[in-house]
């Protein structure tokens, strides 16, 4: 493969010289072999890094069916330090309301509020699944002993003390794209393991699945 790349680069240089253009721009203009759709967002997320995500433990203290959407719940979530948020979740097809009430969940905290069918949603509840051959969607639950407001860290990196900015545009979706569970159910951002207060964040019953 390295030899093939070198040959292609030499061809690009020759083409550039013949055309009187810069070799670098000629190479960049040519389509990359085997390049997949979605590589630009992935590269963007990699550049931003997991430290651009502020993900916290929340406690569902109240839950109702959305008045205008049959597949949505309206969750009231305690995020610690007296902060209560309303978050709309699409979990009606997967859970009964009573199964989620008083459950701890994992919440994307630094997400721009958005109106969903007329209800302002101030974050997102993270879930694992579905995946090929398994249509289930499971909420990501924090380790035993976690408290509302506890932060998720990735790769053992220290949690930023400063406020994490709210990403603009569609950048948040790019940042969340690398989230998944590995073959043992540990939540990862890329190859970075997620943990809370030193304990791994896991979804034991949903391995090798997207988290979103």
Backbone as numpy.savetxt, mean C-alpha at the origin, in Angstrom:
# Nx Ny Nz CAx CAy CAz Cx Cy Cz
23.45 -12.30 -21.00 22.64 -11.08 -21.00 23.48 -9.81 -21.00
24.56 -9.70 -20.13 25.38 -8.48 -20.16 25.98 -8.24 -21.52
26.39 -9.36 -22.22 26.98 -9.20 -23.54 25.95 -8.64 -24.52
24.72 -9.14 -24.43 23.66 -8.65 -25.32 23.40 -7.18 -25.09
23.38 -6.76 -23.83 23.15 -5.35 -23.51 24.25 -4.48 -24.07
25.50 -4.96 -23.96 26.62 -4.18 -24.49 26.51 -4.02 -26.00
26.12 -5.12 -26.67 25.96 -5.04 -28.12 24.87 -4.05 -28.48
23.75 -4.09 -27.74 22.66 -3.15 -28.03 23.10 -1.72 -27.81
23.89 -1.48 -26.75 24.37 -0.12 -26.49 25.28 0.36 -27.62
26.14 -0.54 -28.09 27.03 -0.17 -29.19 26.23 0.18 -30.44
25.16 -0.59 -30.68 24.29 -0.29 -31.83 23.64 1.08 -31.66
23.20 1.35 -30.43 22.57 2.65 -30.17 23.54 3.79 -30.40
24.80 3.61 -29.94 25.81 4.64 -30.15 26.05 4.88 -31.63
26.12 3.76 -32.38 26.36 3.88 -33.81 25.20 4.61 -34.48
23.98 4.25 -34.08 22.80 4.90 -34.66 22.79 6.38 -34.32
23.17 6.69 -33.08 23.19 8.08 -32.66 24.22 8.88 -33.43
25.37 8.27 -33.62 26.43 8.96 -34.36 26.01 9.24 -35.79
25.35 8.24 -36.38 24.90 8.42 -37.76 23.85 9.51 -37.87
23.03 9.62 -36.83 21.95 10.61 -36.87 22.39 11.95 -36.32
23.61 12.00 -35.75 24.11 13.26 -35.20 23.43 13.62 -33.90
22.95 12.61 -33.14 22.26 12.86 -31.87 23.06 12.27 -30.73
22.64 12.57 -29.47 23.28 12.05 -28.28 22.95 10.58 -28.10
23.97 9.76 -27.74 23.77 8.32 -27.62 22.79 7.99 -26.50
22.85 8.74 -25.42 21.97 8.46 -24.29 20.51 8.65 -24.67
20.20 9.75 -25.34 18.82 10.01 -25.71 18.33 9.00 -26.72
19.20 8.51 -27.58 18.80 7.51 -28.56 18.44 6.21 -27.86
19.22 5.86 -26.84 18.94 4.63 -26.09 17.64 4.75 -25.32
17.39 5.92 -24.69 16.18 6.12 -23.91 14.95 6.14 -24.79
15.09 6.59 -26.03 13.95 6.68 -26.93 13.50 5.31 -27.39
14.43 4.34 -27.47 14.08 3.00 -27.92 13.33 2.28 -26.81
12.27 1.50 -27.14 11.53 0.78 -26.11 12.40 -0.28 -25.47
12.29 -0.48 -24.15 13.08 -1.47 -23.44 12.48 -2.84 -23.66
13.34 -3.83 -23.94 12.86 -5.18 -24.15 12.30 -5.74 -22.86
11.11 -6.32 -22.96 10.49 -6.95 -21.80 9.95 -5.99 -20.77
9.87 -4.71 -21.08 9.37 -3.75 -20.11 7.88 -3.96 -19.90
7.47 -3.98 -18.65 6.08 -4.25 -18.33 5.34 -2.98 -18.01
4.03 -3.01 -18.26 3.19 -1.88 -17.88 3.25 -1.74 -16.36
3.22 -0.50 -15.90 3.21 -0.27 -14.47 4.60 -0.11 -13.88
5.67 -0.20 -14.70 7.01 -0.08 -14.16 7.30 1.33 -13.69
6.69 2.34 -14.35 6.92 3.73 -13.93 6.37 3.99 -12.54
5.12 3.61 -12.22 4.64 3.78 -10.85 5.48 3.03 -9.84
5.93 1.80 -10.21 6.75 1.02 -9.28 8.05 1.73 -9.00
8.66 2.30 -10.06 9.91 3.03 -9.89 9.68 4.27 -9.04
8.54 4.93 -9.25 8.20 6.11 -8.47 8.06 5.76 -7.00
7.38 4.65 -6.71 7.19 4.22 -5.33 8.52 3.87 -4.68
9.39 3.19 -5.45 10.69 2.82 -4.92 11.49 4.06 -4.55
11.36 5.10 -5.37 12.09 6.34 -5.12 11.56 7.03 -3.87
10.25 6.99 -3.66 9.64 7.61 -2.48 9.99 6.82 -1.21
9.88 5.50 -1.29 10.20 4.66 -0.15 9.05 4.50 0.82
9.14 3.44 1.64 8.08 3.14 2.59 7.95 4.20 3.67
8.99 5.01 3.87 8.93 6.06 4.89 7.93 7.16 4.54
7.43 7.14 3.29 6.40 8.11 2.89 5.01 7.65 3.31
4.92 6.47 3.92 3.63 5.96 4.40 3.53 6.12 5.91
2.40 6.60 6.36 2.09 6.67 7.79 0.92 5.72 8.02
1.21 4.56 8.59 0.20 3.51 8.78 0.10 3.22 10.28
-1.12 3.21 10.80 -1.33 3.12 12.24 -2.40 2.10 12.62
-2.35 1.73 13.89 -3.38 0.86 14.46 -4.62 1.69 14.78
-5.78 1.16 14.42 -7.05 1.79 14.76 -8.00 0.79 15.38
-8.99 1.28 16.10 -10.00 0.43 16.72 -11.37 0.86 16.22
-12.11 -0.08 15.61 -13.45 0.22 15.12 -14.41 0.27 16.31
-14.89 1.46 16.61 -15.79 1.64 17.76 -17.26 1.71 17.36
-17.51 1.91 16.07 -18.89 1.93 15.57 -18.84 1.61 14.08
-19.86 0.95 13.59 -19.89 0.59 12.17 -21.35 0.54 11.70
-21.57 1.14 10.55 -22.93 1.17 9.98 -22.84 0.88 8.48
-23.94 0.44 7.93 -24.02 0.30 6.48 -24.11 1.68 5.85
-23.41 1.86 4.74 -23.47 3.14 4.02 -24.89 3.35 3.51
-25.44 4.54 3.70 -26.84 4.76 3.28 -27.04 4.76 1.77
-25.96 4.94 1.01 -26.11 5.05 -0.44 -25.37 3.97 -1.22
-24.71 3.04 -0.53 -23.92 2.02 -1.24 -23.99 0.71 -0.48
-24.56 -0.30 -1.08 -24.83 -1.55 -0.37 -23.57 -2.36 -0.04
-22.45 -2.09 -0.72 -21.23 -2.86 -0.47 -20.25 -2.14 0.48
-20.67 -0.99 1.01 -19.77 -0.19 1.84 -20.25 -0.11 3.29
-19.27 -0.11 4.20 -19.51 0.22 5.60 -19.00 1.63 5.87
-19.57 2.28 6.85 -19.05 3.54 7.38 -18.53 3.23 8.78
-17.21 3.25 8.93 -16.57 2.87 10.18 -16.17 4.11 10.98
-16.40 4.07 12.27 -15.86 5.07 13.19 -14.64 4.42 13.86
-13.48 5.04 13.69 -12.23 4.40 14.12 -11.46 5.30 15.07
-11.09 4.73 16.22 -10.27 5.40 17.22 -8.80 5.19 16.86
-8.08 6.30 16.64 -6.66 6.22 16.26 -5.73 6.68 17.37
-6.25 6.69 18.59 -5.43 7.03 19.73 -5.32 8.52 19.96
-4.91 8.90 21.16 -4.74 10.31 21.53 -5.99 11.14 21.29
-7.14 10.51 21.45 -8.40 11.22 21.30 -8.82 11.49 19.87
-8.11 10.93 18.89 -8.45 11.17 17.47 -9.40 10.11 16.95
-10.54 10.56 16.48 -11.55 9.68 15.91 -11.74 10.05 14.44
-11.74 9.05 13.58 -11.94 9.31 12.15 -13.07 8.44 11.61
-13.70 8.96 10.55 -14.68 8.20 9.78 -13.99 7.66 8.54
-14.08 6.35 8.35 -13.45 5.72 7.18 -14.47 4.80 6.51
-14.62 4.96 5.22 -15.52 4.11 4.43 -14.73 2.89 3.95
-15.26 1.70 4.20 -14.58 0.47 3.78 -15.51 -0.40 2.94
-14.94 -1.07 1.95 -15.73 -1.91 1.06 -15.78 -3.36 1.52
-16.12 -3.56 2.78 -16.01 -4.89 3.37 -17.34 -5.63 3.54
-18.43 -5.05 3.09 -19.74 -5.70 3.24 -19.77 -7.10 2.62
-19.16 -7.31 1.44 -19.21 -8.67 0.87 -18.41 -9.70 1.66
-17.56 -9.26 2.58 -16.64 -10.18 3.25 -16.86 -10.33 4.75
-17.51 -9.35 5.37 -17.72 -9.38 6.81 -19.12 -8.90 7.17
-19.62 -9.40 8.31 -20.80 -8.81 8.92 -20.34 -7.67 9.82
-21.18 -6.69 10.01 -20.81 -5.53 10.82 -20.38 -5.95 12.22
-21.08 -6.90 12.81 -20.75 -7.32 14.18 -19.39 -8.02 14.27
-18.90 -8.55 13.14 -17.58 -9.18 13.14 -16.46 -8.15 13.18
-16.75 -6.94 12.74 -15.74 -5.88 12.71 -15.81 -4.94 13.91
-16.96 -4.86 14.54 -17.10 -3.96 15.68 -16.13 -4.35 16.79
-15.41 -3.35 17.31 -14.41 -3.52 18.37 -13.17 -4.30 17.92
-12.99 -4.42 16.62 -11.78 -5.05 16.10 -10.70 -3.99 15.87
-9.45 -4.37 16.16 -8.33 -3.52 15.78 -8.00 -3.76 14.32
-7.69 -2.70 13.61 -7.37 -2.77 12.19 -6.12 -1.92 11.91
-5.65 -2.01 10.68 -4.50 -1.22 10.25 -4.99 -0.17 9.26
-4.67 1.09 9.55 -5.22 2.21 8.79 -4.11 3.02 8.11
-4.32 3.32 6.82 -3.45 4.27 6.13 -3.84 5.66 6.63
-2.94 6.28 7.38 -3.26 7.50 8.11 -3.06 8.76 7.28
-1.99 8.80 6.49 -1.70 10.02 5.73 -2.27 9.96 4.31
-3.57 9.71 4.26 -4.29 9.66 2.99 -5.22 10.86 2.90
-5.26 11.47 1.75 -6.11 12.63 1.56 -7.57 12.23 1.70
-8.34 12.93 2.55 -9.77 12.61 2.69 -10.50 12.69 1.35
-11.46 11.79 1.18 -12.19 11.73 -0.09 -13.63 11.35 0.17
-14.55 12.02 -0.51 -15.97 11.69 -0.38 -16.29 10.44 -1.18
-16.85 9.44 -0.51 -17.26 8.21 -1.17 -18.76 8.06 -1.02
-19.46 8.28 -2.11 -20.92 8.24 -2.12 -21.51 9.18 -1.07
-20.90 10.35 -0.95 -21.45 11.36 -0.06 -20.94 11.33 1.37
-20.10 10.35 1.71 -19.53 10.28 3.06 -18.02 10.51 2.97
-17.51 11.47 3.76 -16.09 11.78 3.72 -15.29 10.68 4.42
-14.37 10.06 3.68 -13.54 8.98 4.21 -12.15 9.51 4.49
-11.68 9.32 5.73 -10.43 9.93 6.18 -9.31 8.90 6.35
-9.17 8.02 5.38 -8.13 7.00 5.44 -8.60 5.73 4.76
-7.85 4.64 4.99 -8.19 3.37 4.37 -7.82 2.23 5.31
-8.72 1.26 5.44 -8.45 0.06 6.22 -7.74 -0.95 5.33
-6.56 -1.41 5.74 -5.79 -2.34 4.91 -6.29 -3.77 5.07
-6.36 -4.46 3.92 -6.79 -5.86 3.88 -5.86 -6.66 2.97
-5.81 -7.96 3.21 -5.04 -8.86 2.35 -5.99 -9.67 1.48
-5.61 -9.81 0.19 -6.42 -10.56 -0.74 -7.30 -9.64 -1.58
-8.06 -10.20 -2.53 -8.05 -11.61 -2.90 -6.82 -11.97 -3.74
-6.65 -13.25 -3.99 -5.57 -13.70 -4.85 -6.10 -14.84 -5.72
-5.30 -15.27 -6.67 -5.75 -16.31 -7.59 -6.10 -17.58 -6.81
-7.31 -18.05 -7.01 -7.75 -19.26 -6.34 -8.31 -19.04 -4.95
-8.33 -17.80 -4.49 -8.84 -17.50 -3.15 -9.50 -16.12 -3.17
-10.82 -16.10 -3.12 -11.58 -14.85 -3.26 -11.76 -14.12 -1.94
-11.22 -14.65 -0.85 -11.40 -14.00 0.45 -10.65 -12.67 0.52
-11.15 -11.79 1.37 -10.47 -10.55 1.74 -10.44 -10.52 3.26
-9.23 -10.41 3.84 -9.09 -10.46 5.29 -8.48 -9.15 5.79
-9.07 -8.60 6.85 -8.48 -7.39 7.43 -7.11 -7.74 8.01
-6.19 -6.79 7.93 -4.88 -6.96 8.56 -5.02 -6.54 10.01
-4.71 -7.45 10.92 -4.84 -7.17 12.35 -3.46 -6.96 12.96
-3.33 -6.02 13.88 -2.04 -5.78 14.52 -1.69 -6.89 15.51
-0.40 -6.97 15.90 -0.01 -7.97 16.89 -0.71 -7.75 18.24
-0.84 -8.81 19.01 -1.43 -8.72 20.35 -0.69 -7.69 21.19
-1.43 -6.88 21.90 -0.82 -5.87 22.75 -0.70 -4.50 22.10
-1.04 -4.41 20.80 -0.98 -3.12 20.11 -2.08 -2.20 20.62
-1.83 -0.91 20.53 -2.78 0.10 20.99 -3.12 1.05 19.84
-4.34 1.61 19.82 -4.68 2.59 18.79 -3.63 3.70 18.73
-3.20 4.00 17.52 -2.18 5.02 17.32 -0.79 4.47 17.13
-0.55 3.19 17.49 0.76 2.60 17.27 1.09 2.61 15.78
2.36 2.87 15.46 2.78 3.03 14.07 3.41 1.75 13.52
3.21 1.54 12.24 3.86 0.44 11.52 5.19 0.94 10.98
6.23 0.13 11.17 7.51 0.47 10.56 7.90 -0.64 9.58
8.73 -0.30 8.62 9.14 -1.25 7.58 10.65 -1.42 7.59
11.07 -2.67 7.51 12.51 -2.95 7.43 13.28 -2.56 8.68
12.59 -2.42 9.81 13.27 -2.07 11.05 13.74 -0.63 11.11
13.34 0.18 10.13 13.76 1.58 10.13 13.02 2.35 11.21
13.68 3.35 11.82 12.99 4.14 12.84 11.81 4.89 12.24
10.75 5.03 13.03 9.57 5.75 12.58 9.87 7.25 12.60
9.57 7.95 11.51 9.85 9.40 11.48 9.12 10.13 12.61
9.83 11.06 13.22 9.20 11.85 14.29 8.40 13.01 13.72
8.78 13.49 12.53 8.05 14.59 11.91 6.80 14.06 11.23
5.86 14.95 10.98 4.62 14.58 10.33 4.88 14.12 8.89
4.29 13.00 8.51 4.45 12.48 7.16 3.43 13.15 6.25
3.90 13.68 5.14 3.04 14.44 4.23 1.98 13.55 3.58
0.90 14.19 3.17 -0.14 13.50 2.39 0.28 13.54 0.92
0.53 12.40 0.29 0.93 12.40 -1.11 -0.17 12.96 -2.00
0.23 13.70 -3.02 -0.74 14.29 -3.93 -1.08 13.38 -5.09
-2.14 13.73 -5.80 -2.54 13.00 -7.01 -2.76 11.52 -6.74
-2.21 10.68 -7.65 -2.35 9.24 -7.51 -1.14 8.61 -6.85
-0.28 9.42 -6.25 0.97 8.91 -5.69 0.73 7.90 -4.58
-0.34 8.10 -3.80 -0.61 7.16 -2.71 -0.83 5.75 -3.23
-1.54 5.59 -4.34 -1.77 4.26 -4.88 -0.45 3.62 -5.31
0.46 4.42 -5.85 1.78 3.92 -6.22 2.55 3.48 -4.97
2.43 4.25 -3.89 3.13 3.92 -2.65 2.59 2.65 -2.01
1.30 2.39 -2.17 0.70 1.21 -1.57 0.91 -0.04 -2.42
1.22 0.13 -3.70 1.33 -1.00 -4.62 2.32 -2.08 -4.17
3.47 -1.74 -3.56 4.42 -2.80 -3.15 3.98 -3.61 -1.93
2.87 -3.27 -1.29 2.43 -4.00 -0.10 1.88 -5.38 -0.47
2.30 -6.39 0.29 1.83 -7.76 0.06 2.19 -8.60 1.28
1.67 -9.82 1.32 2.13 -10.79 2.32 3.08 -11.76 1.64
4.09 -12.21 2.40 5.03 -13.16 1.82 4.51 -14.59 1.99
5.34 -15.57 1.72 4.90 -16.97 1.76 4.55 -17.45 3.17
4.94 -16.68 4.18 4.60 -17.06 5.56 3.51 -16.16 6.15
3.02 -15.19 5.37 1.96 -14.31 5.82 2.43 -13.00 6.41
3.75 -12.75 6.43 4.27 -11.48 6.94 3.99 -10.38 5.93
3.46 -9.26 6.40 3.21 -8.11 5.52 4.55 -7.46 5.17
4.72 -7.15 3.90 5.95 -6.53 3.43 5.63 -5.35 2.52
6.55 -4.38 2.51 6.55 -3.33 1.48 7.78 -3.62 0.64
7.58 -4.16 -0.56 8.72 -4.67 -1.33 9.31 -5.85 -0.58
10.55 -5.71 -0.15 11.19 -6.77 0.64 11.33 -6.40 2.11
10.74 -5.27 2.50 10.86 -4.79 3.87 9.72 -5.34 4.74
10.06 -6.05 5.79 9.04 -6.60 6.69 8.39 -5.49 7.50
7.07 -5.61 7.69 6.32 -4.65 8.50 6.25 -5.16 9.94
6.36 -4.22 10.87 6.27 -4.60 12.28 5.66 -3.45 13.09
5.18 -3.79 14.28 4.65 -2.80 15.22 5.29 -3.07 16.57
6.02 -2.10 17.07 6.72 -2.25 18.36 7.59 -3.51 18.40
8.20 -3.81 17.25 9.12 -4.94 17.18 8.47 -6.27 16.86
7.15 -6.35 16.83 6.45 -7.60 16.51 6.00 -7.58 15.05
6.16 -8.69 14.33 5.80 -8.71 12.91 4.30 -8.53 12.69
3.98 -7.85 11.60 2.59 -7.69 11.18 2.28 -8.82 10.21
1.34 -9.67 10.55 1.09 -10.86 9.75 -0.39 -11.06 9.45
-0.63 -11.79 8.36 -1.97 -12.29 8.04 -1.77 -13.78 7.73
-1.76 -14.59 8.77 -1.36 -15.99 8.64 -2.21 -16.77 7.65
-3.49 -16.38 7.51 -4.40 -17.13 6.65 -4.47 -16.61 5.22
-3.60 -15.64 4.89 -3.60 -15.10 3.52 -2.14 -14.84 3.12
-1.47 -15.88 2.69 -0.07 -15.77 2.29 0.07 -15.42 0.82
1.19 -14.79 0.49 1.51 -14.46 -0.92 0.32 -13.78 -1.61
-0.16 -12.72 -0.98 -1.34 -12.01 -1.51 -1.10 -10.51 -1.47
-1.80 -9.77 -2.33 -1.68 -8.30 -2.27 -2.32 -7.77 -1.00
-1.78 -6.66 -0.52 -2.36 -5.95 0.62 -2.75 -4.56 0.12
-4.03 -4.20 0.32 -4.50 -2.92 -0.20 -5.75 -2.49 0.56
